[in-house]
CSV table of N, CA, C and O in Angstrom, one decimal:
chain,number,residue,atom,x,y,z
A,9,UNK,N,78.7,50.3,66.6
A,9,UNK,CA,77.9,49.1,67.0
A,9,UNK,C,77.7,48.2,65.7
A,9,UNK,O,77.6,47.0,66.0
A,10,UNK,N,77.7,48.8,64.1
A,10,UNK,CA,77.8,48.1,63.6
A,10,UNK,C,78.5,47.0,63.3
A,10,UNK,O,78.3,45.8,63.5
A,11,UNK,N,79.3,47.6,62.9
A,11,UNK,CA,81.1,47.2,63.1
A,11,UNK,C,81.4,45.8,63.5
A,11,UNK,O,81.7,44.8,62.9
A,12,UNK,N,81.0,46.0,64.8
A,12,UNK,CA,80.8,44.8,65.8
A,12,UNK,C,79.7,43.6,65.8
A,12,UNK,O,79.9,42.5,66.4
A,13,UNK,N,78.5,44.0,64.9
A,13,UNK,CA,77.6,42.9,64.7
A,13,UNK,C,78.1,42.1,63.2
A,13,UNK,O,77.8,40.9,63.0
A,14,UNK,N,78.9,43.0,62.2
A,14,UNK,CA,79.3,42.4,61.5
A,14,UNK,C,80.8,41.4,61.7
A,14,UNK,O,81.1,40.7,60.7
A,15,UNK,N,81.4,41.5,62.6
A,15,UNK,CA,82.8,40.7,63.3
A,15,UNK,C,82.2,40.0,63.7
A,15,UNK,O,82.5,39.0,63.2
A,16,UNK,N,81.2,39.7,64.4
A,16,UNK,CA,80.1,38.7,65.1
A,16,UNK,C,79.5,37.6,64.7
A,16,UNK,O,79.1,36.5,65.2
A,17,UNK,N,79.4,38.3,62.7
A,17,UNK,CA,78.2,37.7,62.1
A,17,UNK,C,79.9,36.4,61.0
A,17,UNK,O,79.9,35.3,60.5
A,18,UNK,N,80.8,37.1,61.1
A,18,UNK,CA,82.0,36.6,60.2
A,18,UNK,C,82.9,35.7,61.2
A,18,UNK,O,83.6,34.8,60.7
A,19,UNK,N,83.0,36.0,62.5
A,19,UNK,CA,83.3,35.1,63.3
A,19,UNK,C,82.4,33.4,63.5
A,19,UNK,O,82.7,32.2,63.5
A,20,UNK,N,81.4,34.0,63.5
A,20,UNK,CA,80.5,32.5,63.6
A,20,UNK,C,80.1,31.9,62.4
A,20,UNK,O,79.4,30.8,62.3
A,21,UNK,N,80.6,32.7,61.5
A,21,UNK,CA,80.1,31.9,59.9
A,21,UNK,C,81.9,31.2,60.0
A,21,UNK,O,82.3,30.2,59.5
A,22,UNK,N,82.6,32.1,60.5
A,22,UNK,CA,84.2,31.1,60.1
A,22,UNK,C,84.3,29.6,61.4
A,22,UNK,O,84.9,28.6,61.3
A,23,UNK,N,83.4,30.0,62.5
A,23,UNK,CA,83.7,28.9,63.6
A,23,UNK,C,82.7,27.7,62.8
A,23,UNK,O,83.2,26.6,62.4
A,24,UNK,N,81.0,27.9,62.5
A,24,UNK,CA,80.8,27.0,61.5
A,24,UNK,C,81.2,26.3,60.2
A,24,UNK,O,81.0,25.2,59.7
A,25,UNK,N,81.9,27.2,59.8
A,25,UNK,CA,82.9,26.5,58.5
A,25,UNK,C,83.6,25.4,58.8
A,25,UNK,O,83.7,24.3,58.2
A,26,UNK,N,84.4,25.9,60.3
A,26,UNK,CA,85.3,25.2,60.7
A,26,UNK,C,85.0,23.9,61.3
A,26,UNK,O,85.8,23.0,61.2
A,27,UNK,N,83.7,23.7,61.9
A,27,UNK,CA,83.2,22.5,62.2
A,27,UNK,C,82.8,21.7,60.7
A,27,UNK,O,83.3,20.7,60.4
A,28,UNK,N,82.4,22.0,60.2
A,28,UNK,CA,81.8,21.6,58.7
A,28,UNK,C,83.2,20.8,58.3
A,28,UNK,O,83.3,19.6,58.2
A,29,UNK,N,84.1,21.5,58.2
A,29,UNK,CA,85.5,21.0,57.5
A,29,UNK,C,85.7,19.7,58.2
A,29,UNK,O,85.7,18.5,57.9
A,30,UNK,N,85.9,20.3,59.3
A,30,UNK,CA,86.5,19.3,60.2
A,30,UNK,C,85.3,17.9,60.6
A,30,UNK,O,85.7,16.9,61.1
A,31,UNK,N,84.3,18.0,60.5
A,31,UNK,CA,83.3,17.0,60.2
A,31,UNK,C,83.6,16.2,58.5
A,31,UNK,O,83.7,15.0,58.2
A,32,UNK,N,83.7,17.1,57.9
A,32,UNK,CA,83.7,16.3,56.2
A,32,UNK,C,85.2,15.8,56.4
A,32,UNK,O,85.3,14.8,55.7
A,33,UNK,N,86.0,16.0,57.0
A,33,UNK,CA,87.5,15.1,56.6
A,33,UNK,C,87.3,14.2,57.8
A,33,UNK,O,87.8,13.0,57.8
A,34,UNK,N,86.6,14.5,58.8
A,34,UNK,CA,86.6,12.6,59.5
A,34,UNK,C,85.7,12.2,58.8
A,34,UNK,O,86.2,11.2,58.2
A,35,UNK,N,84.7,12.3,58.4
A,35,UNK,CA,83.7,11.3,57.6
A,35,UNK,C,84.5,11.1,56.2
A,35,UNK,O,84.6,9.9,56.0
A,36,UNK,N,85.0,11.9,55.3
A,36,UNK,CA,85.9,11.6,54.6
A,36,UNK,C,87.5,10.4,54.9
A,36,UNK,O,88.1,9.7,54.1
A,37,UNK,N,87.7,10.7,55.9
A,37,UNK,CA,88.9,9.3,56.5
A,37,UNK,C,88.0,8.2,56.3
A,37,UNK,O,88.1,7.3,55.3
A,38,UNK,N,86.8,8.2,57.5
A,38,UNK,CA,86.1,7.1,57.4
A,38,UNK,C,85.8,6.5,56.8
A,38,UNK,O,86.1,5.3,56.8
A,39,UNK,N,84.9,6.9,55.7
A,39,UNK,CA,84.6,6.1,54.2
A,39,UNK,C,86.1,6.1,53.2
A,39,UNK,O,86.1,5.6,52.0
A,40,UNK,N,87.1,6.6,53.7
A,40,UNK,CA,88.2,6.2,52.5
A,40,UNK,C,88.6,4.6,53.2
A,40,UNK,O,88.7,3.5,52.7
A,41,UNK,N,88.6,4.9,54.2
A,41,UNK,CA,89.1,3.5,55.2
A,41,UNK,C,88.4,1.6,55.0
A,41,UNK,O,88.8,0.5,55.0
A,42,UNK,N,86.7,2.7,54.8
A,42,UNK,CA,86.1,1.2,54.8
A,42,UNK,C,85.6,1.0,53.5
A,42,UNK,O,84.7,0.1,53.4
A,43,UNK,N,86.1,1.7,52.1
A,43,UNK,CA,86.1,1.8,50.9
A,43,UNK,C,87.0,1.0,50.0
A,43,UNK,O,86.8,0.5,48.8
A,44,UNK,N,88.2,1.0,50.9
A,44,UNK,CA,89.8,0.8,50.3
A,44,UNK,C,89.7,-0.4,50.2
A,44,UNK,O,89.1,-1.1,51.0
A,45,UNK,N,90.4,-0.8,48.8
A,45,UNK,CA,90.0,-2.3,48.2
A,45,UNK,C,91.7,-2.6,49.0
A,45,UNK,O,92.5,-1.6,49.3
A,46,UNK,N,91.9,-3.7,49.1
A,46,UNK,CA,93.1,-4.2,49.2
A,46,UNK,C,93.7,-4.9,48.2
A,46,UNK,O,93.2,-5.9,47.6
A,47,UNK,N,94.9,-4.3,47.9
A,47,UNK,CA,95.5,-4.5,46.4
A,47,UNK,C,96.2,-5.9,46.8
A,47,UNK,O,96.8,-6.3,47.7
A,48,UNK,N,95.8,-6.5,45.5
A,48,UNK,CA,97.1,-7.8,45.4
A,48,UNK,C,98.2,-7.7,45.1
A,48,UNK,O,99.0,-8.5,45.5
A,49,UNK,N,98.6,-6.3,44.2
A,49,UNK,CA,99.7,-5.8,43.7
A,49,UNK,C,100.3,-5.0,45.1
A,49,UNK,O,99.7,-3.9,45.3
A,50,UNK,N,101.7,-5.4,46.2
A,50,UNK,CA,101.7,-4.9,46.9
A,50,UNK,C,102.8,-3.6,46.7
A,50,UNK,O,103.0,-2.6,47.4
A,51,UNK,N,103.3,-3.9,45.3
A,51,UNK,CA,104.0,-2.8,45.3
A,51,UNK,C,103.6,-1.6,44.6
A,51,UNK,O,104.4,-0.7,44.2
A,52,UNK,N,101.7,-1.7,44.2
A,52,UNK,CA,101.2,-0.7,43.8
A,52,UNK,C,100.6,0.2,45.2
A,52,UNK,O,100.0,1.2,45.1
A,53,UNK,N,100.8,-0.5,46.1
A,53,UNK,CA,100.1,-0.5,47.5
A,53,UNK,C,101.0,0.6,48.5
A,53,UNK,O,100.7,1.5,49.4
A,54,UNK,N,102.1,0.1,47.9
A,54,UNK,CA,103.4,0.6,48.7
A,54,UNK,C,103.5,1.9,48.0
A,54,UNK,O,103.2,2.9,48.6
A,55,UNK,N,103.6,2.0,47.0
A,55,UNK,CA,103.7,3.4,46.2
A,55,UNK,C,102.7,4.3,46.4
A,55,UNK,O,102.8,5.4,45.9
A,56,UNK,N,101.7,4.0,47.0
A,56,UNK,CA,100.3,5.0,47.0
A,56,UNK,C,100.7,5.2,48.4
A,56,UNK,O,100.4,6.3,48.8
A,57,UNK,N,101.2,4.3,49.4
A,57,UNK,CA,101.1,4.8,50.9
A,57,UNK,C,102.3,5.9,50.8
A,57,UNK,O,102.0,6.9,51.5
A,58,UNK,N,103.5,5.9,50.2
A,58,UNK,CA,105.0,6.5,50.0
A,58,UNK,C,104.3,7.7,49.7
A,58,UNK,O,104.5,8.7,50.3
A,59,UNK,N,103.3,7.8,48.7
A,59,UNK,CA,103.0,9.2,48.0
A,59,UNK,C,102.2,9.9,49.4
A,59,UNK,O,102.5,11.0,49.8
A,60,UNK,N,101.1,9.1,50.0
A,60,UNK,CA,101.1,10.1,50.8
A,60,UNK,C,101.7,10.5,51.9
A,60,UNK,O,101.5,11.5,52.6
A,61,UNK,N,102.5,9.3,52.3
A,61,UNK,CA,103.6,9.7,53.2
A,61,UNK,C,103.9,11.6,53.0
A,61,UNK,O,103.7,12.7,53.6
A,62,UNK,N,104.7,11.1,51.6
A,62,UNK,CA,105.5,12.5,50.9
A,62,UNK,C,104.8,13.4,50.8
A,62,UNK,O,105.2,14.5,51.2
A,63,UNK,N,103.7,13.3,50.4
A,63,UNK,CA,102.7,14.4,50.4
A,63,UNK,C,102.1,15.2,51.9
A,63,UNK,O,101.5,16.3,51.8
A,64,UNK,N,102.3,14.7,53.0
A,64,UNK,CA,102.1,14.8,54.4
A,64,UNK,C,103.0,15.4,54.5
A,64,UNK,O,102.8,16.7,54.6
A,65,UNK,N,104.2,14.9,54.5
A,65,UNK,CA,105.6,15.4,54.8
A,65,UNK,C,105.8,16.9,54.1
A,65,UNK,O,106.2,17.9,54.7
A,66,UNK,N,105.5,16.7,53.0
A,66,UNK,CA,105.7,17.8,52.1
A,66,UNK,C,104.8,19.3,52.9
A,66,UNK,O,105.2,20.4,53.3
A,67,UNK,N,104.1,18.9,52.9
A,67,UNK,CA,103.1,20.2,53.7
A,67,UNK,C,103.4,20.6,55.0
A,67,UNK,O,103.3,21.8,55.4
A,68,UNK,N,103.8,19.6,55.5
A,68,UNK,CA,104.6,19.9,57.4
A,68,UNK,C,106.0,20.7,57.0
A,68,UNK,O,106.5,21.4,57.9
A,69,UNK,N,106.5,20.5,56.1
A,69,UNK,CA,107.5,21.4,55.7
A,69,UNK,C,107.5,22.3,55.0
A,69,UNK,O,108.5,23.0,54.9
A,70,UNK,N,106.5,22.6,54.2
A,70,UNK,CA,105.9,23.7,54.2
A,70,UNK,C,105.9,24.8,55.1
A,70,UNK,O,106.5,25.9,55.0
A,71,UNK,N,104.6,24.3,56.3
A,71,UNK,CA,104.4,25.0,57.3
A,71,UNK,C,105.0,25.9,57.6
A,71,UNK,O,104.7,27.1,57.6
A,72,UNK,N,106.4,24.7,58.0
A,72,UNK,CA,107.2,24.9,59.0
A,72,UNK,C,108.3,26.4,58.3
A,72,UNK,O,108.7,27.5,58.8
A,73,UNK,N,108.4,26.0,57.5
A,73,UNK,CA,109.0,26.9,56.5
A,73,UNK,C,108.4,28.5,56.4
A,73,UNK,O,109.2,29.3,57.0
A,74,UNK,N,107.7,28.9,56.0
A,74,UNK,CA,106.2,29.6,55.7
A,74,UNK,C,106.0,30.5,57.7
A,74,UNK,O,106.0,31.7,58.1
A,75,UNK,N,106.0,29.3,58.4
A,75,UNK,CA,106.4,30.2,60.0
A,75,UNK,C,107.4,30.4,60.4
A,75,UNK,O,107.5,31.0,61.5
A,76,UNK,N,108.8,30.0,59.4
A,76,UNK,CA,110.0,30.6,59.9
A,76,UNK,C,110.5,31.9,59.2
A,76,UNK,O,111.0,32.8,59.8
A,77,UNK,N,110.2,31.7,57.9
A,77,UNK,CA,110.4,32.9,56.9
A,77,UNK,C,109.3,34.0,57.4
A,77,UNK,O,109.5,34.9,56.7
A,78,UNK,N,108.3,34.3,58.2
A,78,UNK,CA,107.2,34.8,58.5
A,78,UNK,C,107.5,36.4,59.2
A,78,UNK,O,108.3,36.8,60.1
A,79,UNK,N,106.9,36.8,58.7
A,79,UNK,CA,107.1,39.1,59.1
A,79,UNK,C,106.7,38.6,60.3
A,79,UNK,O,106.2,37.5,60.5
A,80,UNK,N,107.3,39.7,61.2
A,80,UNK,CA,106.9,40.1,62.6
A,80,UNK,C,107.0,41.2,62.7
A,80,UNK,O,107.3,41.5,63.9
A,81,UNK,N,106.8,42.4,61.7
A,81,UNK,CA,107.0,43.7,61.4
A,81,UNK,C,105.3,43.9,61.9
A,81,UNK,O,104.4,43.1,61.6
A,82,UNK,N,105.0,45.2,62.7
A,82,UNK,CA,103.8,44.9,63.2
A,82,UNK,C,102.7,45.5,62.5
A,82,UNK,O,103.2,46.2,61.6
A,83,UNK,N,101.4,45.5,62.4
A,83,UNK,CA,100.6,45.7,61.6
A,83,UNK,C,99.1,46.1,62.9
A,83,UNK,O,98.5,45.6,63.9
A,84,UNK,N,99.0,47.4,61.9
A,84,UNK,CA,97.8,48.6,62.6
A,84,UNK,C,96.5,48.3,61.8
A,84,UNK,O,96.4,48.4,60.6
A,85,UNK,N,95.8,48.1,62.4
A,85,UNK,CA,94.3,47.8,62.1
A,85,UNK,C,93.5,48.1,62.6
A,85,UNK,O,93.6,47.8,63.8
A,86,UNK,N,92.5,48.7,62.4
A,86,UNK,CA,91.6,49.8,62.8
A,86,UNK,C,92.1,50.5,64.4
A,86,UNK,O,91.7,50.6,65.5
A,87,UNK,N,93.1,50.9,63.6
A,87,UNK,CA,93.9,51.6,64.7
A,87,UNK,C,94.6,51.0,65.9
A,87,UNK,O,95.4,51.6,66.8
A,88,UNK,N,94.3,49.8,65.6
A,88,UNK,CA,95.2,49.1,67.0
A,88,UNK,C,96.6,48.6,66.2
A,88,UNK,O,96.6,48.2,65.1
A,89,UNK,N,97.7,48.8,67.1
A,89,UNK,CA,98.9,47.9,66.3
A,89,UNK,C,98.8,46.3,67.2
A,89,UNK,O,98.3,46.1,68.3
A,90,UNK,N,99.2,45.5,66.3
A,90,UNK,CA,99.2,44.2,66.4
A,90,UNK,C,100.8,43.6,66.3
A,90,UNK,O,101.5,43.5,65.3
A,91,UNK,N,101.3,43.4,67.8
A,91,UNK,CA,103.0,43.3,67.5
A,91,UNK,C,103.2,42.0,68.5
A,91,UNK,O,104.3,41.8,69.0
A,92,UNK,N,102.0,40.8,68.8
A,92,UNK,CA,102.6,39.6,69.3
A,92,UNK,C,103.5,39.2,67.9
A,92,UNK,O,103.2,39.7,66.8
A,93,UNK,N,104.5,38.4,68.1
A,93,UNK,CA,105.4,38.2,66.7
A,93,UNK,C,104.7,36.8,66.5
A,93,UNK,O,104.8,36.3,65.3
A,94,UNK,N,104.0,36.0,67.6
A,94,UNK,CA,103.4,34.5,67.6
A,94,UNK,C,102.7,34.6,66.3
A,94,UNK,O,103.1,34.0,65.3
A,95,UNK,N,101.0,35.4,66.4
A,95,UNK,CA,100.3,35.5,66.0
A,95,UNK,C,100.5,36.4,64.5
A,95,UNK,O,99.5,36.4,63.8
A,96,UNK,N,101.4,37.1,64.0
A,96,UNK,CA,102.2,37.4,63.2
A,96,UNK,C,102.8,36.2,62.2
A,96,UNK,O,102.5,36.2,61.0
A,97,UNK,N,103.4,35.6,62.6
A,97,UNK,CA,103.9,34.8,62.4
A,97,UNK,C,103.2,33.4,61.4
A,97,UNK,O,103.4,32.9,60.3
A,98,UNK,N,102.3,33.2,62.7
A,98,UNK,CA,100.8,31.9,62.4
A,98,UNK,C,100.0,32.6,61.4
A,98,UNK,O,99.1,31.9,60.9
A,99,UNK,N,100.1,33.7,61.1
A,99,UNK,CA,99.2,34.6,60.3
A,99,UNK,C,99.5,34.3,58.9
A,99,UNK,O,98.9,33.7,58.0
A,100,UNK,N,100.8,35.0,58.9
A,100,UNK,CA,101.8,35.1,57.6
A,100,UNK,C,101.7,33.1,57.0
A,100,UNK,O,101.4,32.8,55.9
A,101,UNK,N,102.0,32.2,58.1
A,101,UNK,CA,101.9,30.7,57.5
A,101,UNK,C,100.5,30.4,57.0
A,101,UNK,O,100.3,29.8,56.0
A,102,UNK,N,99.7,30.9,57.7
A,102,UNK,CA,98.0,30.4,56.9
A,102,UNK,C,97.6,31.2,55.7
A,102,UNK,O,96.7,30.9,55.0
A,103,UNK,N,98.3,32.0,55.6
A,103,UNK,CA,98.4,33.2,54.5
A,103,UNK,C,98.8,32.5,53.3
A,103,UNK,O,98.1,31.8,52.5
A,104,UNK,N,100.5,32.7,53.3
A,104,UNK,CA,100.9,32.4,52.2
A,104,UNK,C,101.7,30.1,51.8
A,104,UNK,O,102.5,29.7,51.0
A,105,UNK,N,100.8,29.5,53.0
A,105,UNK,CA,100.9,28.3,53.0
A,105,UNK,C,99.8,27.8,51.6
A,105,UNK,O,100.2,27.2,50.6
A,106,UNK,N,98.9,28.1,51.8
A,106,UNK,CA,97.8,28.0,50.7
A,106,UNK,C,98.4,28.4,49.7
A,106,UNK,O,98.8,27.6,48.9
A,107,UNK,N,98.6,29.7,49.4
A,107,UNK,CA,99.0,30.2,47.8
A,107,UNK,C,100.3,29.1,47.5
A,107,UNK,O,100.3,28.3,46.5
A,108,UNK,N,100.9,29.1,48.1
A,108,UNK,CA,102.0,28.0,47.8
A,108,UNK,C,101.8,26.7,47.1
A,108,UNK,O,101.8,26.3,45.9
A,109,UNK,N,101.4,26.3,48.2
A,109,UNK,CA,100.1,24.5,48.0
A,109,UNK,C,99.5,24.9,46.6
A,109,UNK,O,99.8,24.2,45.6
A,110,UNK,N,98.9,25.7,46.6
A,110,UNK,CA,98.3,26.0,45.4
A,110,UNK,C,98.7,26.0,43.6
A,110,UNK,O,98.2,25.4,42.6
A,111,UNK,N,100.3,27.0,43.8
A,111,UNK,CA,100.9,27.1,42.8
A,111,UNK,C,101.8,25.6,42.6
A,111,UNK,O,102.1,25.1,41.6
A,112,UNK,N,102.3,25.0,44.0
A,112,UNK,CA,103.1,23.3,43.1
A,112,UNK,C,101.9,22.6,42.9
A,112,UNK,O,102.1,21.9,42.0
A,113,UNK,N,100.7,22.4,43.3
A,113,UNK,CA,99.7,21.8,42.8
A,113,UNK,C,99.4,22.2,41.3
A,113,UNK,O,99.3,21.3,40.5
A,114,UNK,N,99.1,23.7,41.0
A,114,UNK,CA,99.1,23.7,39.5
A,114,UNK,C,100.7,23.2,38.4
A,114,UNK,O,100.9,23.0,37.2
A,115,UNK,N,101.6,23.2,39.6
A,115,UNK,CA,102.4,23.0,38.6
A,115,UNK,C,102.6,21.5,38.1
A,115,UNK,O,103.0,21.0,37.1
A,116,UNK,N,102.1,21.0,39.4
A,116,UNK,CA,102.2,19.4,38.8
A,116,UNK,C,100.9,18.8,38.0
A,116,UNK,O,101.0,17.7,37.4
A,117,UNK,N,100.1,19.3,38.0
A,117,UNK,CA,98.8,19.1,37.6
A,117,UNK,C,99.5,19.7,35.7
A,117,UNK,O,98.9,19.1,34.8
A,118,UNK,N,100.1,20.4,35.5
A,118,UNK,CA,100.8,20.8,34.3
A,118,UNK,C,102.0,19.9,33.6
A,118,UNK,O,102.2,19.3,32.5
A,119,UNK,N,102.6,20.0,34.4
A,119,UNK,CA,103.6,18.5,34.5
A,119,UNK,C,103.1,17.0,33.8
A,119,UNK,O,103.4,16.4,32.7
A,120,UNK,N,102.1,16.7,35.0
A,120,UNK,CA,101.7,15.3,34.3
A,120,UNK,C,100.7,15.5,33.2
A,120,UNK,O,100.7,14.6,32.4
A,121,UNK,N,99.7,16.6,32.8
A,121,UNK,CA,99.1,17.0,32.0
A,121,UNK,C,100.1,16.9,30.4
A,121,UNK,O,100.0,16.3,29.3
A,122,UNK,N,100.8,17.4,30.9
A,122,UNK,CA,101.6,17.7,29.2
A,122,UNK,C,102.9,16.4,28.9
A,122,UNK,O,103.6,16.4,27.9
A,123,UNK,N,102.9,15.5,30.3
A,123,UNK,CA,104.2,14.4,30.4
A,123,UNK,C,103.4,13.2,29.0
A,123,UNK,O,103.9,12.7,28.0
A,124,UNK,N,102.2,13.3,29.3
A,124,UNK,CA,101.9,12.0,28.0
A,124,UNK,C,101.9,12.3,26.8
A,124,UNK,O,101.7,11.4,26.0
């Protein structure tokens, strides 16, 4: 019975998280939107939309990547085996999608750090 009040108590602390997030990036869109100066320089304008074009782009291929390279070798947890290959799959991408993101982020943050 414990067990179960604590999956309970980490389920609804991750479903609040999840609202929280997703609350701070619309209010975060919104004030980037009605913030945004409009450049005179349009081809400084054009280079910041290209970046995050690329930067969008870059992460959807990630994903995509990250769920095709993904185990579907099945995995036992508290005694149950877990062998949908879907959920296996979406697992392994939310897993090791972050660590990824993470390390070209440090690397470019290194990059332009030491480029000047």
């Amino acid at each position: 019975m414990i067990d179960g009040l604590f999956i309970d108590i980490l389920l609804w602390a991750v479903y609040i998280l999840l609202v929280v997030t997703a609350g701070l990036a619309v209010w975060s869109a919104v004030h980037g939107v009605q913030t945004h100066e409009r450049s005179s320089d349009a081809l400084a304008s054009r280079r910041t939309s290209m970046l995050g074009y690329a930067t969008a782009g870059f992460v959807a291929v990630v994903l995509l990547l990250t769920f095709l390279f993904a185990s579907t070798r099945p995995i036992v947890t508290g005694g149950r085996a877990f062998t949908d290959a879907l959920w296996l799959r979406l697992t392994d991408m939310f897993i090791f999608t972050p660590i990824l993101l993470i390390c070209v982020c440090s690397a470019v943050i290194a990059i332009a750090k030491f480029r000047r």
